mmCIF file of C-alpha atoms and ligand atoms in Angstrom:
data_model
loop_
_atom_site.group_PDB
_atom_site.id
_atom_site.type_symbol
_atom_site.label_atom_id
_atom_site.label_comp_id
_atom_site.label_asym_id
_atom_site.label_seq_id
_atom_site.Cartn_x
_atom_site.Cartn_y
_atom_site.Cartn_z
ATOM 1 C CA MET A 1 -34.487 -24.914 -83.483
ATOM 2 C CA GLN A 2 -31.926 -22.190 -82.772
ATOM 3 C CA LYS A 3 -33.460 -21.631 -79.358
ATOM 4 C CA HIS A 4 -33.061 -25.305 -78.636
ATOM 5 C CA ILE A 5 -29.346 -25.256 -79.492
ATOM 6 C CA PHE A 6 -28.898 -22.196 -77.305
ATOM 7 C CA LYS A 7 -30.408 -24.082 -74.377
ATOM 8 C CA ILE A 8 -28.085 -27.031 -74.915
ATOM 9 C CA VAL A 9 -25.044 -24.751 -75.094
ATOM 10 C CA LEU A 10 -26.170 -22.986 -71.931
ATOM 11 C CA LEU A 11 -26.618 -26.298 -70.125
ATOM 12 C CA ALA A 12 -23.162 -27.444 -71.230
ATOM 13 C CA LEU A 13 -21.661 -24.204 -69.933
ATOM 14 C CA VAL A 14 -23.395 -24.571 -66.584
ATOM 15 C CA LEU A 15 -22.147 -28.164 -66.279
ATOM 16 C CA ALA A 16 -18.618 -27.074 -67.187
ATOM 17 C CA VAL A 17 -18.655 -24.394 -64.512
ATOM 18 C CA ILE A 18 -19.954 -26.852 -61.920
ATOM 19 C CA SER A 19 -17.282 -29.437 -62.713
ATOM 20 C CA CYS A 20 -14.537 -26.784 -62.692
ATOM 21 C CA THR A 21 -15.683 -25.526 -59.313
ATOM 22 C CA LYS A 22 -15.636 -29.061 -57.983
ATOM 23 C CA ALA A 23 -12.121 -29.670 -59.344
ATOM 24 C CA ILE A 24 -10.868 -26.536 -57.615
ATOM 25 C CA ILE A 25 -12.396 -27.632 -54.323
ATOM 26 C CA ASP A 26 -10.944 -31.154 -54.692
ATOM 27 C CA GLU A 27 -7.479 -29.791 -55.348
ATOM 28 C CA GLY A 28 -7.623 -27.398 -52.418
ATOM 29 C CA ASP A 29 -4.755 -27.039 -50.018
ATOM 30 C CA LYS A 30 -4.384 -29.885 -47.521
ATOM 31 C CA SER A 31 -4.233 -27.363 -44.671
ATOM 32 C CA THR A 32 -7.894 -26.553 -45.308
ATOM 33 C CA LEU A 33 -8.995 -30.194 -44.971
ATOM 34 C CA PRO A 34 -10.618 -31.439 -41.781
ATOM 35 C CA PRO A 35 -7.986 -33.157 -39.606
ATOM 36 C CA ILE A 36 -7.634 -36.945 -39.680
ATOM 37 C CA THR A 37 -8.556 -38.246 -36.254
ATOM 38 C CA LYS A 38 -7.730 -41.951 -36.619
ATOM 39 C CA THR A 39 -4.206 -43.369 -36.441
ATOM 40 C CA VAL A 40 -2.703 -43.877 -39.893
ATOM 41 C CA THR A 41 -0.786 -47.147 -40.364
ATOM 42 C CA TYR A 42 1.339 -48.589 -43.149
ATOM 43 C CA GLU A 43 -0.798 -51.698 -43.545
ATOM 44 C CA ALA A 44 -4.162 -49.919 -43.501
ATOM 45 C CA ASP A 45 -3.360 -46.748 -45.419
ATOM 46 C CA ILE A 46 0.161 -46.208 -46.747
ATOM 47 C CA LYS A 47 0.792 -49.511 -48.506
ATOM 48 C CA LEU A 48 -2.074 -48.953 -50.937
ATOM 49 C CA ILE A 49 -0.915 -45.413 -51.736
ATOM 50 C CA MET A 50 2.563 -46.738 -52.582
ATOM 51 C CA THR A 51 1.152 -49.655 -54.552
ATOM 52 C CA ASN A 52 -1.101 -47.417 -56.624
ATOM 53 C CA ASN A 53 1.331 -44.565 -57.230
ATOM 54 C CA CYS A 54 4.943 -45.529 -56.689
ATOM 55 C CA ILE A 55 5.898 -49.156 -57.119
ATOM 56 C CA THR A 56 5.606 -49.207 -60.905
ATOM 57 C CA CYS A 57 8.966 -47.393 -60.745
ATOM 58 C CA HIS A 58 10.133 -48.053 -57.203
ATOM 59 C CA ALA A 59 10.134 -51.852 -56.947
ATOM 60 C CA GLY A 60 11.558 -54.898 -58.649
ATOM 61 C CA PRO A 61 15.160 -55.814 -59.411
ATOM 62 C CA ALA A 62 16.221 -52.316 -60.579
ATOM 63 C CA PRO A 63 14.020 -49.710 -58.875
ATOM 64 C CA ASN A 64 14.360 -46.060 -59.930
ATOM 65 C CA ALA A 65 16.853 -44.133 -57.788
ATOM 66 C CA GLY A 66 17.649 -47.479 -56.112
ATOM 67 C CA LEU A 67 14.567 -46.890 -54.012
ATOM 68 C CA ASP A 68 12.260 -49.860 -53.441
ATOM 69 C CA LEU A 69 8.998 -48.710 -51.882
ATOM 70 C CA SER A 70 7.283 -52.099 -51.875
ATOM 71 C CA ASN A 71 7.765 -52.850 -48.188
ATOM 72 C CA TYR A 72 7.323 -51.242 -44.783
ATOM 73 C CA GLN A 73 10.995 -50.917 -43.776
ATOM 74 C CA ASN A 74 12.072 -49.058 -46.922
ATOM 75 C CA THR A 75 9.028 -46.811 -47.033
ATOM 76 C CA LYS A 76 9.509 -45.929 -43.380
ATOM 77 C CA TYR A 77 13.216 -45.276 -43.929
ATOM 78 C CA SER A 78 12.561 -43.016 -46.913
ATOM 79 C CA ALA A 79 9.892 -41.100 -44.998
ATOM 80 C CA GLU A 80 12.114 -40.732 -41.915
ATOM 81 C CA GLN A 81 15.605 -40.296 -43.342
ATOM 82 C CA GLY A 82 15.021 -39.686 -47.040
ATOM 83 C CA SER A 83 13.146 -37.259 -49.229
ATOM 84 C CA LEU A 84 9.844 -39.127 -49.611
ATOM 85 C CA VAL A 85 7.717 -36.494 -47.899
ATOM 86 C CA ALA A 86 9.511 -33.559 -49.509
ATOM 87 C CA ARG A 87 9.282 -35.087 -52.980
ATOM 88 C CA MET A 88 5.612 -36.041 -52.611
ATOM 89 C CA ASN A 89 4.868 -32.417 -51.648
ATOM 90 C CA SER A 90 7.183 -30.749 -54.135
ATOM 91 C CA ALA A 91 5.530 -28.520 -56.718
ATOM 92 C CA THR A 92 8.630 -28.356 -58.905
ATOM 93 C CA ASN A 93 10.064 -31.881 -58.559
ATOM 94 C CA PRO A 94 7.138 -34.056 -57.470
ATOM 95 C CA MET A 95 6.794 -37.785 -56.916
ATOM 96 C CA PRO A 96 5.139 -39.316 -58.814
ATOM 97 C CA PRO A 97 6.907 -37.337 -61.579
ATOM 98 C CA ASN A 98 3.662 -36.554 -63.421
ATOM 99 C CA GLY A 99 2.254 -34.486 -60.543
ATOM 100 C CA THR A 100 1.560 -34.462 -56.843
ATOM 101 C CA LEU A 101 -1.177 -36.696 -55.480
ATOM 102 C CA SER A 102 -4.418 -35.290 -54.053
ATOM 103 C CA PRO A 103 -4.278 -33.130 -50.908
ATOM 104 C CA GLN A 104 -6.295 -35.864 -49.181
ATOM 105 C CA THR A 105 -3.571 -38.420 -49.923
ATOM 106 C CA LEU A 106 -0.761 -36.057 -48.889
ATOM 107 C CA GLN A 107 -2.605 -35.382 -45.654
ATOM 108 C CA ILE A 108 -2.621 -39.130 -44.920
ATOM 109 C CA ILE A 109 1.169 -39.239 -45.395
ATOM 110 C CA ASP A 110 1.599 -36.289 -43.015
ATOM 111 C CA LYS A 111 -0.571 -37.964 -40.395
ATOM 112 C CA TRP A 112 1.465 -41.166 -40.694
ATOM 113 C CA ILE A 113 4.604 -39.146 -39.883
ATOM 114 C CA THR A 114 2.860 -37.447 -36.944
ATOM 115 C CA ASP A 115 1.751 -40.858 -35.703
ATOM 116 C CA ASN A 116 5.405 -42.061 -35.813
ATOM 117 C CA LEU A 117 5.103 -44.304 -38.894
ATOM 118 C CA PRO A 118 3.385 -47.355 -37.357
ATOM 119 C CA GLU A 119 3.205 -50.568 -39.385
ATOM 120 C CA ASN A 120 -0.102 -51.814 -37.958
HETATM 121 C C1 HEC B 201 7.215 -43.002 -63.432
HETATM 122 C C2 HEC B 201 8.176 -43.500 -62.490
HETATM 123 C C3 HEC B 201 8.091 -43.039 -61.053
HETATM 124 C C4 HEC B 201 7.007 -43.074 -60.196
HETATM 125 C C5 HEC B 201 5.589 -43.535 -60.514
HETATM 126 C C6 HEC B 201 7.477 -42.598 -58.929
HETATM 127 N N1 HEC B 201 8.799 -42.292 -59.008
HETATM 128 FE FE1 HEC B 201 10.000 -41.612 -57.501
HETATM 129 N N2 HEC B 201 11.563 -41.481 -58.762
HETATM 130 C C7 HEC B 201 11.551 -41.820 -60.102
HETATM 131 C C8 HEC B 201 12.852 -41.510 -60.689
HETATM 132 C C9 HEC B 201 13.247 -41.730 -62.141
HETATM 133 C C10 HEC B 201 13.652 -40.973 -59.654
HETATM 134 C C11 HEC B 201 15.109 -40.481 -59.738
HETATM 135 C C12 HEC B 201 15.168 -39.100 -60.318
HETATM 136 C C13 HEC B 201 14.638 -38.042 -59.383
HETATM 137 O O1 HEC B 201 15.062 -37.977 -58.222
HETATM 138 O O2 HEC B 201 13.770 -37.282 -59.821
HETATM 139 C C14 HEC B 201 12.812 -40.973 -58.462
HETATM 140 C C15 HEC B 201 13.232 -40.511 -57.234
HETATM 141 C C16 HEC B 201 12.468 -40.579 -56.081
HETATM 142 C C17 HEC B 201 12.933 -40.193 -54.769
HETATM 143 C C18 HEC B 201 14.312 -39.636 -54.442
HETATM 144 C C19 HEC B 201 15.194 -40.795 -54.080
HETATM 145 C C20 HEC B 201 16.594 -40.371 -53.750
HETATM 146 O O3 HEC B 201 17.274 -41.152 -53.104
HETATM 147 O O4 HEC B 201 16.988 -39.264 -54.134
HETATM 148 C C21 HEC B 201 11.911 -40.406 -53.896
HETATM 149 C C22 HEC B 201 11.915 -40.176 -52.384
HETATM 150 C C23 HEC B 201 10.809 -40.926 -54.660
HETATM 151 N N3 HEC B 201 11.170 -41.022 -55.981
HETATM 152 C C24 HEC B 201 9.599 -41.261 -54.122
HETATM 153 C C25 HEC B 201 8.493 -41.643 -54.876
HETATM 154 C C26 HEC B 201 7.198 -41.859 -54.299
HETATM 155 C C27 HEC B 201 6.868 -41.780 -52.818
HETATM 156 C C28 HEC B 201 6.363 -42.172 -55.331
HETATM 157 C C29 HEC B 201 4.886 -42.421 -55.266
HETATM 158 C C30 HEC B 201 4.092 -41.449 -54.557
HETATM 159 C C31 HEC B 201 7.164 -42.173 -56.555
HETATM 160 N N4 HEC B 201 8.446 -41.829 -56.221
HETATM 161 C C32 HEC B 201 6.683 -42.474 -57.809
HETATM 162 C C33 HEC B 201 10.498 -42.365 -60.788
HETATM 163 C C34 HEC B 201 9.222 -42.537 -60.288
#
């Protein structure tokens, strides 16, 4: 019986190590990711990122910081003239406030900037 418990504990440990390793890889630096080769557009890529992560606070009649990120023009303006990119990449003052998004998502934002913020 004791042997059996030992095996279960060992298996749990192995699984924990595997999932930790995976988490570390997933949260790797975006500079180590393979480059995005397609053109990133607001409609195809950025809109969904904003919808899923930002507009709960940055939309509606009284958006936080007066910043409404529910449409192309405002999102483009904030990325070009404002602090959207800096805040999304900030370790100390991130947006969303509860922590930076995945390196994969941040890489998509960077590529959108490189591509000159196209809508479609
Ligand atoms: C839980 C609510 C919340 C979410 C979600 C959120 N924000 Fe914010 N955001 C705020 C608040 C509150 C402020 C004003 C205080 C500050 O600057 O930290 C702010 C400020 C900002 C600013 C600075 C605006 C300025 O004019 O100084 C930017 C840019 C920004 N958010 C972008 C984003 C982006 C992009 C996302 C999604 C990736 C996001 N935020 C998600 C609450 C939120």
